[in-house]
């Protein structure tokens, strides 16, 4: 599996991805799932990939080929990021169909985000079917891959006014929770932070497996969570706790 | 969906379940998913249900009928809790097959836990296929239904030496995270706490939708998490953050 998250803020965009791929537990590899494209001063894109590796590699190769060959539709000339999402949905469907066979699934999902001069920064999630969604004021993030473990912290912390630093930290905590609960998501962890209206490649960092910062973050979060848990109001064994249940629909103690 | 969790500790067992059922978002109902059976001083069981409501109701009805009719195999005479898990798996498969039709799925999962005099308390998760697993020292809990959102907190807090109070609180936090991220899981929340070797029905409580304690717990956890988050080591924009990526495999900034 994979876990990628993109966060869309007034201040800009944050992209975070893991790097683990697996085809069975004895075939685990490291592949980057984050790709950047752009023309400084004019447009910047970051692409995150999840799903069948042959499909996602095929899509990325096609994107590059279309740029190189100056095809009528390519990321360097496209007018809107939503058009870029349509374009990626289309080539993703073609790749998936090409790979179909033997009843297996070769699905892939993508997040494409960035900014084209004259428009606001945007992010889109492209489904295997080729259609796409974007973020909203209430839900300022998009996830692909193993998204459930890391969702609660995003829901609690993020809003569109969060700083890039807060969103990056929140995304890394979300990644930490996911890695802890699911072996198929793992480091290196890549982060790109794009500042709104900069139109240059964002700040980028790859946290390696032995990253001192990731280890410290994991330790600190674990410790803080345990401390936070200890401060919760205790469950009281008060008079409203029964040895016997008071309605028939569930019969504890019958 | 559903979220149920059972926690197996040296001190006893904790069972927590939500009560929401839905067949589409406009057909949402409240049903208890927790059932108790037992003979004081001899045996106590708690059953948690997830999946197709017709199947789970059919299984519970069958369990009750088999007890009433003193069938050769029934919960009041069975020798081991693992035999009870086998029995539930068998009648679950029969119910599922009976209901099969139109290509739809009528699957159900169960957690059966409790104690029979002379043995230790145990919990088993019974899969739709009828087979089952139990807890281990490393993983002292079992979940059915919408399990991923609430898993990280269980992994961080629980071990077999946790107190019944800690485990109950942790289970309720796990439930809170799940309800926050998934609309199809909702109150009332039922809790049964079985003390090891008591062989009487456990302490039981049903937290209603307007439960002051649940609201307070949700508020306190939200506040503590945010405070814990604020204390994390900040992501530093130090010299090891680049405007440019240093390897070819992912081409941020190309």
PDB file of C-alpha atoms in Angstrom, chain B residues 81-209:
ATOM      1  CA  UNK B  81     -14.929 -20.602  24.539  1.00  0.00           C
ATOM      2  CA  UNK B  82     -13.084 -21.653  21.375  1.00  0.00           C
ATOM      3  CA  UNK B  83     -15.863 -24.238  20.865  1.00  0.00           C
ATOM      4  CA  UNK B  84     -18.349 -21.395  21.266  1.00  0.00           C
ATOM      5  CA  UNK B  85     -16.459 -19.519  18.526  1.00  0.00           C
ATOM      6  CA  UNK B  86     -16.651 -22.609  16.269  1.00  0.00           C
ATOM      7  CA  UNK B  87     -20.367 -22.926  16.977  1.00  0.00           C
ATOM      8  CA  UNK B  88     -21.031 -19.255  16.172  1.00  0.00           C
ATOM      9  CA  UNK B  89     -18.946 -19.530  13.000  1.00  0.00           C
ATOM     10  CA  UNK B  90     -21.019 -22.497  11.910  1.00  0.00           C
ATOM     11  CA  UNK B  91     -24.435 -20.919  12.480  1.00  0.00           C
ATOM     12  CA  UNK B  92     -23.192 -17.661  10.958  1.00  0.00           C
ATOM     13  CA  UNK B  93     -22.224 -19.477   7.752  1.00  0.00           C
ATOM     14  CA  UNK B  94     -25.612 -21.190   7.639  1.00  0.00           C
ATOM     15  CA  UNK B  95     -27.401 -17.836   8.063  1.00  0.00           C
ATOM     16  CA  UNK B  96     -25.260 -16.198   5.378  1.00  0.00           C
ATOM     17  CA  UNK B  97     -25.952 -18.998   2.916  1.00  0.00           C
ATOM     18  CA  UNK B  98     -29.660 -18.863   3.666  1.00  0.00           C
ATOM     19  CA  UNK B  99     -29.674 -15.148   2.910  1.00  0.00           C
ATOM     20  CA  UNK B 100     -27.566 -15.319  -0.237  1.00  0.00           C
ATOM     21  CA  UNK B 101     -29.244 -14.015  -3.350  1.00  0.00           C
ATOM     22  CA  UNK B 102     -29.106 -11.322  -5.991  1.00  0.00           C
ATOM     23  CA  UNK B 103     -25.332 -11.130  -5.807  1.00  0.00           C
ATOM     24  CA  UNK B 104     -25.494  -9.181  -2.538  1.00  0.00           C
ATOM     25  CA  UNK B 105     -23.317  -9.925   0.469  1.00  0.00           C
ATOM     26  CA  UNK B 106     -24.816 -10.840   3.809  1.00  0.00           C
ATOM     27  CA  UNK B 107     -21.603 -11.275   5.694  1.00  0.00           C
ATOM     28  CA  UNK B 108     -21.245 -10.883   9.426  1.00  0.00           C
ATOM     29  CA  UNK B 109     -18.411 -10.934  11.935  1.00  0.00           C
ATOM     30  CA  UNK B 110     -18.623 -11.600  15.648  1.00  0.00           C
ATOM     31  CA  UNK B 111     -16.575 -11.278  18.787  1.00  0.00           C
ATOM     32  CA  UNK B 112     -17.370 -13.811  21.491  1.00  0.00           C
ATOM     33  CA  UNK B 113     -15.661 -13.470  24.836  1.00  0.00           C
ATOM     34  CA  UNK B 114     -16.099 -14.489  28.411  1.00  0.00           C
ATOM     35  CA  UNK B 115     -15.116 -17.151  30.854  1.00  0.00           C
ATOM     36  CA  UNK B 116     -16.073 -20.705  31.701  1.00  0.00           C
ATOM     37  CA  UNK B 117     -15.335 -21.892  35.231  1.00  0.00           C
ATOM     38  CA  UNK B 118     -11.909 -23.556  35.390  1.00  0.00           C
ATOM     39  CA  UNK B 119     -10.501 -21.684  32.366  1.00  0.00           C
ATOM     40  CA  UNK B 120      -9.068 -18.217  31.837  1.00  0.00           C
ATOM     41  CA  UNK B 121     -11.203 -15.463  30.280  1.00  0.00           C
ATOM     42  CA  UNK B 122     -10.803 -15.406  26.488  1.00  0.00           C
ATOM     43  CA  UNK B 123     -12.050 -13.504  23.448  1.00  0.00           C
ATOM     44  CA  UNK B 124     -12.383 -14.711  19.856  1.00  0.00           C
ATOM     45  CA  UNK B 125     -13.083 -12.913  16.594  1.00  0.00           C
ATOM     46  CA  UNK B 126     -15.241 -15.047  14.282  1.00  0.00           C
ATOM     47  CA  UNK B 127     -14.819 -14.186  10.594  1.00  0.00           C
ATOM     48  CA  UNK B 128     -17.628 -14.436   8.008  1.00  0.00           C
ATOM     49  CA  UNK B 129     -15.930 -17.625   6.775  1.00  0.00           C
ATOM     50  CA  UNK B 130     -16.524 -19.179  10.196  1.00  0.00           C
ATOM     51  CA  UNK B 131     -12.888 -19.418  11.316  1.00  0.00           C
ATOM     52  CA  UNK B 132     -11.585 -17.449  14.255  1.00  0.00           C
ATOM     53  CA  UNK B 133      -8.608 -15.803  15.954  1.00  0.00           C
ATOM     54  CA  UNK B 134      -7.925 -14.811  19.534  1.00  0.00           C
ATOM     55  CA  UNK B 135      -5.813 -12.106  21.188  1.00  0.00           C
ATOM     56  CA  UNK B 136      -2.125 -12.394  22.029  1.00  0.00           C
ATOM     57  CA  UNK B 137       0.226 -10.818  24.519  1.00  0.00           C
ATOM     58  CA  UNK B 138       1.311  -8.350  21.825  1.00  0.00           C
ATOM     59  CA  UNK B 139      -2.183  -7.618  20.550  1.00  0.00           C
ATOM     60  CA  UNK B 140      -4.581  -7.717  23.496  1.00  0.00           C
ATOM     61  CA  UNK B 141      -7.622  -6.535  21.541  1.00  0.00           C
ATOM     62  CA  UNK B 142      -9.956  -7.600  18.742  1.00  0.00           C
ATOM     63  CA  UNK B 143     -11.973  -5.289  16.497  1.00  0.00           C
ATOM     64  CA  UNK B 144     -14.853  -5.806  14.086  1.00  0.00           C
ATOM     65  CA  UNK B 145     -16.444  -3.305  11.717  1.00  0.00           C
ATOM     66  CA  UNK B 146     -14.849   0.042  10.952  1.00  0.00           C
ATOM     67  CA  UNK B 147     -11.605  -0.730  12.747  1.00  0.00           C
ATOM     68  CA  UNK B 148      -8.871   1.439  11.256  1.00  0.00           C
ATOM     69  CA  UNK B 149      -9.621   4.917  12.593  1.00  0.00           C
ATOM     70  CA  UNK B 150      -9.594   3.719  16.180  1.00  0.00           C
ATOM     71  CA  UNK B 151      -6.622   1.355  15.975  1.00  0.00           C
ATOM     72  CA  UNK B 152      -3.656   3.727  16.572  1.00  0.00           C
ATOM     73  CA  UNK B 153      -4.714   4.675  20.112  1.00  0.00           C
ATOM     74  CA  UNK B 154      -5.217   1.007  21.072  1.00  0.00           C
ATOM     75  CA  UNK B 155      -1.735   0.192  19.771  1.00  0.00           C
ATOM     76  CA  UNK B 156      -0.173   2.997  21.786  1.00  0.00           C
ATOM     77  CA  UNK B 157      -1.916   2.530  25.122  1.00  0.00           C
ATOM     78  CA  UNK B 158      -2.940  -1.076  25.688  1.00  0.00           C
ATOM     79  CA  UNK B 159      -1.077  -4.035  27.055  1.00  0.00           C
ATOM     80  CA  UNK B 160      -2.309  -7.102  28.894  1.00  0.00           C
ATOM     81  CA  UNK B 161      -1.386  -5.535  32.249  1.00  0.00           C
ATOM     82  CA  UNK B 162      -3.535  -2.431  31.656  1.00  0.00           C
ATOM     83  CA  UNK B 163      -6.263  -1.942  34.247  1.00  0.00           C
ATOM     84  CA  UNK B 164      -9.920  -2.428  33.331  1.00  0.00           C
ATOM     85  CA  UNK B 165     -10.416   1.333  33.823  1.00  0.00           C
ATOM     86  CA  UNK B 166      -7.540   2.241  31.469  1.00  0.00           C
ATOM     87  CA  UNK B 167      -8.718  -0.218  28.846  1.00  0.00           C
ATOM     88  CA  UNK B 168     -12.299   1.066  29.042  1.00  0.00           C
ATOM     89  CA  UNK B 169     -11.136   4.646  28.671  1.00  0.00           C
ATOM     90  CA  UNK B 170      -8.847   3.694  25.777  1.00  0.00           C
ATOM     91  CA  UNK B 171     -11.684   1.822  24.077  1.00  0.00           C
ATOM     92  CA  UNK B 172     -13.969   4.843  24.454  1.00  0.00           C
ATOM     93  CA  UNK B 173     -11.307   7.143  22.949  1.00  0.00           C
ATOM     94  CA  UNK B 174     -10.912   4.650  20.099  1.00  0.00           C
ATOM     95  CA  UNK B 175     -14.698   4.767  19.625  1.00  0.00           C
ATOM     96  CA  UNK B 176     -14.652   8.578  19.707  1.00  0.00           C
ATOM     97  CA  UNK B 177     -11.999   8.746  16.952  1.00  0.00           C
ATOM     98  CA  UNK B 178     -14.040   6.326  14.853  1.00  0.00           C
ATOM     99  CA  UNK B 179     -17.312   8.223  15.290  1.00  0.00           C
ATOM    100  CA  UNK B 180     -15.567  11.455  14.406  1.00  0.00           C
ATOM    101  CA  UNK B 181     -14.258  10.070  11.110  1.00  0.00           C
ATOM    102  CA  UNK B 182     -17.134   7.798  10.105  1.00  0.00           C
ATOM    103  CA  UNK B 183     -20.787   8.781  10.157  1.00  0.00           C
ATOM    104  CA  UNK B 184     -21.983   5.188  10.062  1.00  0.00           C
ATOM    105  CA  UNK B 185     -20.692   4.544  13.593  1.00  0.00           C
ATOM    106  CA  UNK B 186     -22.732   6.203  16.352  1.00  0.00           C
ATOM    107  CA  UNK B 187     -24.215   6.179  19.843  1.00  0.00           C
ATOM    108  CA  UNK B 188     -25.581   4.786  22.072  1.00  0.00           C
ATOM    109  CA  UNK B 189     -22.260   3.262  23.095  1.00  0.00           C
ATOM    110  CA  UNK B 190     -22.516   0.110  25.188  1.00  0.00           C
ATOM    111  CA  UNK B 191     -19.802  -1.066  27.533  1.00  0.00           C
ATOM    112  CA  UNK B 192     -19.499  -4.276  29.512  1.00  0.00           C
ATOM    113  CA  UNK B 193     -16.574  -4.810  31.857  1.00  0.00           C
ATOM    114  CA  UNK B 194     -16.039  -8.368  33.005  1.00  0.00           C
ATOM    115  CA  UNK B 195     -13.746  -8.978  35.960  1.00  0.00           C
ATOM    116  CA  UNK B 196     -11.628 -12.113  35.625  1.00  0.00           C
ATOM    117  CA  UNK B 197     -12.886 -15.054  37.725  1.00  0.00           C
ATOM    118  CA  UNK B 198     -16.014 -13.218  38.876  1.00  0.00           C
ATOM    119  CA  UNK B 199     -18.250 -15.461  36.745  1.00  0.00           C
ATOM    120  CA  UNK B 200     -21.086 -12.975  37.117  1.00  0.00           C
ATOM    121  CA  UNK B 201     -22.353 -10.525  34.472  1.00  0.00           C
ATOM    122  CA  UNK B 202     -19.980  -7.611  34.094  1.00  0.00           C
ATOM    123  CA  UNK B 203     -20.602  -3.996  34.917  1.00  0.00           C
ATOM    124  CA  UNK B 204     -22.666  -2.597  32.091  1.00  0.00           C
ATOM    125  CA  UNK B 205     -23.415   0.909  30.900  1.00  0.00           C
ATOM    126  CA  UNK B 206     -25.072   2.409  27.884  1.00  0.00           C
ATOM    127  CA  UNK B 207     -23.848   5.894  27.011  1.00  0.00           C
ATOM    128  CA  UNK B 208     -26.719   7.665  25.297  1.00  0.00           C
ATOM    129  CA  UNK B 209     -26.320  10.172  22.479  1.00  0.00           C
TER     130      UNK B 209
END
